[in-house]
PDB file of C-alpha atoms in Angstrom:
ATOM      1  CA  MET J 857       0.000   0.000   0.000  1.00  0.00           C
ATOM      2  CA  PRO J 858       1.173   3.574  -0.621  1.00  0.00           C
ATOM      3  CA  SER J 859       2.332   5.680   2.300  1.00  0.00           C
ATOM      4  CA  THR J 860      -0.053   7.997   4.102  1.00  0.00           C
ATOM      5  CA  GLU J 861      -0.125  11.423   2.471  1.00  0.00           C
ATOM      6  CA  SER J 862      -1.110  14.918   3.571  1.00  0.00           C
ATOM      7  CA  GLY J 863      -4.847  15.163   4.153  1.00  0.00           C
ATOM      8  CA  GLU J 864      -5.047  11.414   4.690  1.00  0.00           C
ATOM      9  CA  SER J 865      -4.744   9.277   7.797  1.00  0.00           C
ATOM     10  CA  ASP J 866      -5.494   5.651   8.494  1.00  0.00           C
ATOM     11  CA  ASN J 867      -8.545   6.790  10.462  1.00  0.00           C
ATOM     12  CA  ASN J 868     -10.330   8.365   7.502  1.00  0.00           C
ATOM     13  CA  VAL J 869      -9.272   6.005   4.685  1.00  0.00           C
ATOM     14  CA  GLU J 870     -11.377   3.008   3.711  1.00  0.00           C
ATOM     15  CA  ILE J 871      -9.575   0.244   1.825  1.00  0.00           C
ATOM     16  CA  ALA J 872     -11.327  -2.292  -0.375  1.00  0.00           C
ATOM     17  CA  ASP J 873      -9.241  -5.057  -1.954  1.00  0.00           C
ATOM     18  CA  ALA J 874      -9.870  -7.170  -5.019  1.00  0.00           C
ATOM     19  CA  ARG J 875      -7.647  -9.536  -6.942  1.00  0.00           C
ATOM     20  CA  GLY J 876      -6.618  -6.968  -9.557  1.00  0.00           C
ATOM     21  CA  VAL J 877      -6.886  -3.665  -7.721  1.00  0.00           C
ATOM     22  CA  SER J 878      -7.341  -2.069  -4.303  1.00  0.00           C
ATOM     23  CA  ILE J 879      -9.358   1.083  -3.763  1.00  0.00           C
ATOM     24  CA  ARG J 880      -8.447   3.657  -1.106  1.00  0.00           C
ATOM     25  CA  PHE J 881     -11.248   6.097  -0.257  1.00  0.00           C
ATOM     26  CA  ASN J 882     -10.601   9.205   1.834  1.00  0.00           C
ATOM     27  CA  GLY J 883     -13.933  10.605   2.960  1.00  0.00           C
ATOM     28  CA  LYS J 884     -12.391  13.865   4.169  1.00  0.00           C
ATOM     29  CA  ARG J 885     -11.270  14.680   0.628  1.00  0.00           C
ATOM     30  CA  CYS J 886     -14.596  13.795  -1.036  1.00  0.00           C
ATOM     31  CA  ILE J 887     -16.656  16.630  -2.579  1.00  0.00           C
ATOM     32  CA  HIS J 888     -19.461  14.322  -3.791  1.00  0.00           C
ATOM     33  CA  ALA J 889     -18.830  14.840  -7.493  1.00  0.00           C
ATOM     34  CA  ARG J 890     -20.733  11.535  -7.873  1.00  0.00           C
ATOM     35  CA  PHE J 891     -18.721  10.131 -10.782  1.00  0.00           C
ATOM     36  CA  CYS J 892     -18.140   7.012  -8.690  1.00  0.00           C
ATOM     37  CA  VAL J 893     -21.795   6.163  -8.085  1.00  0.00           C
ATOM     38  CA  THR J 894     -22.904   7.107 -11.611  1.00  0.00           C
ATOM     39  CA  ARG J 895     -20.097   5.426 -13.564  1.00  0.00           C
ATOM     40  CA  GLY J 896     -19.676   2.434 -11.302  1.00  0.00           C
ATOM     41  CA  PRO J 897     -22.885   1.871  -9.314  1.00  0.00           C
ATOM     42  CA  LYS J 898     -21.968  -1.764  -8.703  1.00  0.00           C
ATOM     43  CA  VAL J 899     -18.536  -0.778  -7.399  1.00  0.00           C
ATOM     44  CA  PHE J 900     -19.617   2.202  -5.283  1.00  0.00           C
ATOM     45  CA  VAL J 901     -22.968   1.290  -3.764  1.00  0.00           C
ATOM     46  CA  ALA J 902     -24.422   4.335  -2.053  1.00  0.00           C
ATOM     47  CA  ASN J 903     -26.737   4.419   0.980  1.00  0.00           C
ATOM     48  CA  VAL J 904     -26.098   0.940   2.314  1.00  0.00           C
ATOM     49  CA  GLU J 905     -24.956  -0.280   5.701  1.00  0.00           C
ATOM     50  CA  GLY J 906     -21.590  -2.012   5.892  1.00  0.00           C
ATOM     51  CA  PRO J 907     -19.123  -2.435   3.006  1.00  0.00           C
ATOM     52  CA  TRP J 908     -20.048  -0.223   0.065  1.00  0.00           C
ATOM     53  CA  ILE J 909     -16.947  -0.336  -2.167  1.00  0.00           C
ATOM     54  CA  HIS J 910     -16.646  -3.466  -4.333  1.00  0.00           C
ATOM     55  CA  PRO J 911     -13.758  -3.195  -6.822  1.00  0.00           C
ATOM     56  CA  GLU J 912     -14.320  -6.793  -7.920  1.00  0.00           C
ATOM     57  CA  ALA J 913     -17.638  -5.783  -9.521  1.00  0.00           C
ATOM     58  CA  MET J 914     -15.957  -4.301 -12.631  1.00  0.00           C
ATOM     59  CA  ASP J 915     -12.774  -4.984 -14.540  1.00  0.00           C
ATOM     60  CA  VAL J 916      -9.619  -3.226 -13.385  1.00  0.00           C
ATOM     61  CA  GLU J 917      -9.453  -0.714 -16.245  1.00  0.00           C
ATOM     62  CA  ALA J 918     -13.008   0.428 -15.557  1.00  0.00           C
ATOM     63  CA  VAL J 919     -12.289   0.846 -11.840  1.00  0.00           C
ATOM     64  CA  VAL J 920      -9.140   2.819 -12.656  1.00  0.00           C
ATOM     65  CA  GLY J 921     -11.123   5.046 -15.017  1.00  0.00           C
ATOM     66  CA  ILE J 922     -13.610   5.850 -12.269  1.00  0.00           C
ATOM     67  CA  ALA J 923     -10.777   6.775  -9.916  1.00  0.00           C
ATOM     68  CA  HIS J 924      -9.228   9.086 -12.500  1.00  0.00           C
ATOM     69  CA  ALA J 925     -12.552  10.882 -12.885  1.00  0.00           C
ATOM     70  CA  CYS J 926     -12.630  11.739  -9.175  1.00  0.00           C
ATOM     71  CA  PRO J 927     -11.516  15.411  -9.045  1.00  0.00           C
ATOM     72  CA  SER J 928     -10.739  15.515  -5.331  1.00  0.00           C
ATOM     73  CA  GLY J 929      -8.408  12.537  -5.161  1.00  0.00           C
ATOM     74  CA  ALA J 930     -10.685  10.980  -2.555  1.00  0.00           C
ATOM     75  CA  ILE J 931     -10.540   7.787  -4.647  1.00  0.00           C
ATOM     76  CA  ARG J 932      -7.118   6.333  -5.320  1.00  0.00           C
ATOM     77  CA  TYR J 933      -6.032   2.842  -6.280  1.00  0.00           C
ATOM     78  CA  VAL J 934      -3.204   0.323  -6.209  1.00  0.00           C
ATOM     79  CA  ARG J 935      -3.039  -2.164  -9.062  1.00  0.00           C
ATOM     80  CA  HIS J 936      -2.105  -5.818  -8.519  1.00  0.00           C
ATOM     81  CA  ASP J 937      -2.170  -6.871 -12.174  1.00  0.00           C
ATOM     82  CA  GLY J 938       1.348  -5.831 -13.118  1.00  0.00           C
ATOM     83  CA  HIS J 939       0.333  -2.522 -14.679  1.00  0.00           C
ATOM     84  CA  ALA J 940       1.534   0.851 -13.390  1.00  0.00           C
ATOM     85  CA  ASP J 941      -0.378   2.824 -10.800  1.00  0.00           C
ATOM     86  CA  GLU J 942      -1.518   6.387 -11.513  1.00  0.00           C
ATOM     87  CA  GLN J 943       1.112   8.591 -13.136  1.00  0.00           C
ATOM     88  CA  ALA J 944       1.597  12.361 -13.061  1.00  0.00           C
ATOM     89  CA  PRO J 945      -0.398  14.097 -15.814  1.00  0.00           C
ATOM     90  CA  PRO J 946       1.449  15.452 -18.879  1.00  0.00           C
ATOM     91  CA  VAL J 947       0.076  18.956 -18.249  1.00  0.00           C
ATOM     92  CA  ASN J 948      -0.472  20.555 -14.848  1.00  0.00           C
ATOM     93  CA  LEU J 949      -4.038  21.872 -14.810  1.00  0.00           C
ATOM     94  CA  LEU J 950      -6.142  23.857 -12.370  1.00  0.00           C
ATOM     95  CA  SER J 951      -9.846  24.106 -13.233  1.00  0.00           C
ATOM     96  CA  LEU J 952     -12.170  26.680 -11.710  1.00  0.00           C
ATOM     97  CA  ARG J 953     -15.355  24.979 -10.594  1.00  0.00           C
ATOM     98  CA  GLU J 954     -18.358  27.310 -10.744  1.00  0.00           C
ATOM     99  CA  ALA J 955     -19.032  28.636  -7.222  1.00  0.00           C
ATOM    100  CA  GLY J 956     -16.732  25.914  -5.972  1.00  0.00           C
ATOM    101  CA  PRO J 957     -13.131  24.858  -5.388  1.00  0.00           C
ATOM    102  CA  TYR J 958      -9.954  24.718  -7.421  1.00  0.00           C
ATOM    103  CA  ALA J 959      -9.672  21.293  -9.053  1.00  0.00           C
ATOM    104  CA  VAL J 960      -5.990  20.539  -9.570  1.00  0.00           C
ATOM    105  CA  ARG J 961      -4.329  17.747 -11.538  1.00  0.00           C
ATOM    106  CA  ALA J 962      -0.567  17.685 -11.119  1.00  0.00           C
ATOM    107  CA  ASP J 963       2.218  16.052  -9.159  1.00  0.00           C
ATOM    108  CA  MET J 964       1.366  18.179  -6.123  1.00  0.00           C
ATOM    109  CA  ARG J 965       3.151  19.073  -2.942  1.00  0.00           C
ATOM    110  CA  VAL J 966       0.806  20.907  -0.582  1.00  0.00           C
ATOM    111  CA  ALA J 967       2.615  22.531   2.321  1.00  0.00           C
ATOM    112  CA  GLY J 968       5.582  20.387   1.341  1.00  0.00           C
ATOM    113  CA  GLU J 969       3.767  17.032   1.417  1.00  0.00           C
ATOM    114  CA  ALA J 970       2.745  14.828  -1.489  1.00  0.00           C
ATOM    115  CA  VAL J 971      -1.041  14.625  -1.889  1.00  0.00           C
ATOM    116  CA  GLY J 972      -1.311  12.603  -5.069  1.00  0.00           C
ATOM    117  CA  PHE J 973      -2.158  13.794  -8.564  1.00  0.00           C
ATOM    118  CA  ARG J 974      -5.724  15.066  -7.994  1.00  0.00           C
ATOM    119  CA  ALA J 975      -7.082  17.458  -5.365  1.00  0.00           C
ATOM    120  CA  THR J 976      -9.798  20.047  -4.831  1.00  0.00           C
ATOM    121  CA  LEU J 977      -8.658  23.041  -2.824  1.00  0.00           C
ATOM    122  CA  CYS J 978     -10.903  25.444  -0.925  1.00  0.00           C
ATOM    123  CA  ARG J 979     -11.411  28.900  -2.394  1.00  0.00           C
ATOM    124  CA  CYS J 980     -14.481  29.978  -0.382  1.00  0.00           C
ATOM    125  CA  GLY J 981     -12.483  30.404   2.824  1.00  0.00           C
ATOM    126  CA  ALA J 982     -14.838  28.359   4.978  1.00  0.00           C
ATOM    127  CA  SER J 983     -13.733  24.727   4.659  1.00  0.00           C
ATOM    128  CA  LYS J 984     -13.130  22.948   7.937  1.00  0.00           C
ATOM    129  CA  ASN J 985     -10.518  20.799   6.183  1.00  0.00           C
ATOM    130  CA  LYS J 986      -8.316  23.541   4.715  1.00  0.00           C
ATOM    131  CA  PRO J 987      -6.559  23.672   2.380  1.00  0.00           C
ATOM    132  CA  PHE J 988      -8.868  21.013   0.924  1.00  0.00           C
ATOM    133  CA  CYS J 989     -12.486  21.600  -0.034  1.00  0.00           C
ATOM    134  CA  ASP J 990     -15.166  20.014   2.163  1.00  0.00           C
ATOM    135  CA  ASN J 991     -18.214  21.331   0.258  1.00  0.00           C
ATOM    136  CA  THR J 992     -18.859  24.173   2.725  1.00  0.00           C
ATOM    137  CA  HIS J 993     -19.134  26.512  -0.276  1.00  0.00           C
ATOM    138  CA  ARG J 994     -22.560  24.999  -0.885  1.00  0.00           C
ATOM    139  CA  THR J 995     -23.890  25.914   2.549  1.00  0.00           C
ATOM    140  CA  ILE J 996     -22.608  29.504   2.588  1.00  0.00           C
ATOM    141  CA  ASP J 997     -23.840  30.398  -0.917  1.00  0.00           C
ATOM    142  CA  PHE J 998     -20.319  31.103  -2.113  1.00  0.00           C
ATOM    143  CA  ASP J 999     -20.340  33.057  -5.386  1.00  0.00           C
ATOM    144  CA  ALA J1000     -17.371  32.734  -7.723  1.00  0.00           C
ATOM    145  CA  SER J1001     -17.439  32.450 -11.478  1.00  0.00           C
ATOM    146  CA  GLY J1002     -15.900  29.503 -13.213  1.00  0.00           C
ATOM    147  CA  GLU J1003     -15.509  31.687 -16.302  1.00  0.00           C
ATOM    148  CA  PRO J1004     -13.285  34.682 -15.461  1.00  0.00           C
ATOM    149  CA  ALA J1005     -11.697  36.687 -18.270  1.00  0.00           C
ATOM    150  CA  SER J1006      -8.527  35.336 -19.839  1.00  0.00           C
ATOM    151  CA  GLY J1007      -5.275  37.091 -19.002  1.00  0.00           C
ATOM    152  CA  GLN J1008      -1.624  36.310 -19.710  1.00  0.00           C
ATOM    153  CA  ALA J1009      -1.713  32.885 -21.311  1.00  0.00           C
ATOM    154  CA  ASP J1010       1.461  32.524 -23.363  1.00  0.00           C
ATOM    155  CA  MET J1011       2.479  28.891 -23.808  1.00  0.00           C
ATOM    156  CA  LEU J1012       4.987  27.653 -21.221  1.00  0.00           C
ATOM    157  CA  GLU J1013       8.251  25.986 -22.257  1.00  0.00           C
ATOM    158  CA  ALA J1014       7.380  23.056 -19.986  1.00  0.00           C
ATOM    159  CA  ARG J1015       3.889  22.036 -18.897  1.00  0.00           C
ATOM    160  CA  ASP J1016       4.478  19.332 -16.304  1.00  0.00           C
ATOM    161  CA  GLY J1017       6.703  18.811 -13.273  1.00  0.00           C
ATOM    162  CA  VAL J1018       6.185  19.120  -9.541  1.00  0.00           C
ATOM    163  CA  LEU J1019       3.686  21.770  -8.471  1.00  0.00           C
ATOM    164  CA  GLU J1020       4.371  23.341  -5.083  1.00  0.00           C
ATOM    165  CA  ILE J1021       1.264  24.731  -3.372  1.00  0.00           C
ATOM    166  CA  ASP J1022       1.996  26.583  -0.141  1.00  0.00           C
ATOM    167  CA  PRO J1023      -0.934  27.983   1.875  1.00  0.00           C
ATOM    168  CA  GLN J1024       0.231  31.282   3.319  1.00  0.00           C
ATOM    169  CA  THR J1025      -0.697  31.897   6.947  1.00  0.00           C
ATOM    170  CA  ASN J1026      -3.934  33.921   6.898  1.00  0.00           C
ATOM    171  CA  GLY J1027      -3.357  34.486   3.190  1.00  0.00           C
ATOM    172  CA  PRO J1028      -3.495  33.026  -0.321  1.00  0.00           C
ATOM    173  CA  LEU J1029      -2.182  29.874  -1.928  1.00  0.00           C
ATOM    174  CA  GLU J1030       1.296  30.469  -3.310  1.00  0.00           C
ATOM    175  CA  VAL J1031       1.701  28.215  -6.343  1.00  0.00           C
ATOM    176  CA  ARG J1032       5.118  27.526  -7.851  1.00  0.00           C
ATOM    177  CA  GLY J1033       5.626  25.423 -10.945  1.00  0.00           C
ATOM    178  CA  ASN J1034       4.258  25.060 -14.440  1.00  0.00           C
ATOM    179  CA  LEU J1035       0.488  25.563 -14.330  1.00  0.00           C
ATOM    180  CA  GLU J1036      -2.364  26.158 -16.737  1.00  0.00           C
ATOM    181  CA  ILE J1037      -5.440  27.709 -15.140  1.00  0.00           C
ATOM    182  CA  LEU J1038      -8.629  26.768 -16.967  1.00  0.00           C
ATOM    183  CA  SER J1039     -12.180  28.006 -16.852  1.00  0.00           C
ATOM    184  CA  GLY J1040     -14.915  25.507 -16.107  1.00  0.00           C
ATOM    185  CA  THR J1041     -15.437  25.044 -19.848  1.00  0.00           C
ATOM    186  CA  GLY J1042     -11.744  24.436 -20.501  1.00  0.00           C
ATOM    187  CA  ARG J1043     -10.700  27.873 -21.783  1.00  0.00           C
ATOM    188  CA  ALA J1044      -7.180  29.004 -20.831  1.00  0.00           C
ATOM    189  CA  VAL J1045      -7.451  31.728 -18.188  1.00  0.00           C
ATOM    190  CA  ALA J1046      -3.714  31.952 -17.474  1.00  0.00           C
ATOM    191  CA  ARG J1047      -0.458  30.056 -17.807  1.00  0.00           C
ATOM    192  CA  THR J1048       2.040  30.711 -15.066  1.00  0.00           C
ATOM    193  CA  GLU J1049       5.099  29.506 -13.193  1.00  0.00           C
ATOM    194  CA  LEU J1050       4.332  31.550 -10.062  1.00  0.00           C
ATOM    195  CA  THR J1051       1.034  32.906  -8.811  1.00  0.00           C
ATOM    196  CA  TRP J1052      -1.008  33.602  -5.690  1.00  0.00           C
ATOM    197  CA  LEU J1053      -4.572  32.298  -5.652  1.00  0.00           C
ATOM    198  CA  CYS J1054      -7.358  33.653  -3.459  1.00  0.00           C
ATOM    199  CA  ARG J1055      -8.570  31.283  -0.755  1.00  0.00           C
ATOM    200  CA  CYS J1056     -10.420  33.726   1.503  1.00  0.00           C
ATOM    201  CA  GLY J1057     -13.328  33.977  -0.931  1.00  0.00           C
ATOM    202  CA  ALA J1058     -13.315  37.780  -0.997  1.00  0.00           C
ATOM    203  CA  SER J1059     -10.920  38.769  -3.784  1.00  0.00           C
ATOM    204  CA  ARG J1060     -12.388  41.087  -6.394  1.00  0.00           C
ATOM    205  CA  ASN J1061      -9.958  39.602  -8.903  1.00  0.00           C
ATOM    206  CA  LYS J1062     -10.758  35.892  -8.511  1.00  0.00           C
ATOM    207  CA  PRO J1063      -9.084  33.491  -8.889  1.00  0.00           C
ATOM    208  CA  PHE J1064      -6.094  35.676  -8.029  1.00  0.00           C
ATOM    209  CA  CYS J1065      -5.356  37.214  -4.648  1.00  0.00           C
ATOM    210  CA  ASP J1066      -5.865  40.975  -4.280  1.00  0.00           C
ATOM    211  CA  GLU J1067      -5.057  41.053  -0.537  1.00  0.00           C
ATOM    212  CA  SER J1068      -8.726  41.060   0.447  1.00  0.00           C
ATOM    213  CA  HIS J1069      -7.749  38.502   3.079  1.00  0.00           C
ATOM    214  CA  VAL J1070      -6.271  41.407   5.043  1.00  0.00           C
ATOM    215  CA  ARG J1071      -9.421  43.496   4.657  1.00  0.00           C
ATOM    216  CA  ILE J1072     -11.749  40.761   5.924  1.00  0.00           C
ATOM    217  CA  GLY J1073      -9.411  39.377   8.595  1.00  0.00           C
ATOM    218  CA  PHE J1074      -9.131  35.900   7.054  1.00  0.00           C
ATOM    219  CA  LYS J1075      -7.579  33.363   9.429  1.00  0.00           C
ATOM    220  CA  SER J1076      -6.028  30.063   8.433  1.00  0.00           C
ATOM    221  CA  GLU J1077      -2.612  28.559   9.022  1.00  0.00           C
ATOM    222  CA  LEU J1078      -3.249  25.837   6.429  1.00  0.00           C
TER     223      LEU J1078
END
């Protein structure tokens, strides 16, 4: 099994084993995107008592495909069929979910710790699991467009590599590394090697920080 990563502990990870693949589910990272229960209803059986993850119910490639569709990284897998486990994506991408979190696909280090290749990060400022999203944006009526205007978007020389995401104390997410920021419909909003992203929810220049965290007295160490 892979080592425990940031945002994941043995207490909040469910493990379901099958002959060809094991599924690891971290409920604290889940944002209920529902790809699991709609694409694999026999694998992820919702609203039942007892075991609800059954990786043996579909072939390994199908189970892997469901995991890759999970934006938050709540679903990860370990293959036992001789094929490689999940690899870093060829392009580091951050998608802006409408009135929701940042959905990142990259070889990420968050606060210096590996968190896998998929994560959803809070941008409403209210998550109780910062820097990860916990769906609190839905209960506070967070308003943030997934379609901001495009800015500087010149093509980068490299598009992959490690992405360092460092939550600043009481401030934004400092992001270092090759990154393409996309609108919810896939349009390029920006391409950058260094940026600061709002996570207090109050910036007037979302997704970028405009120091509104100081104005509203945002508090968060992580």
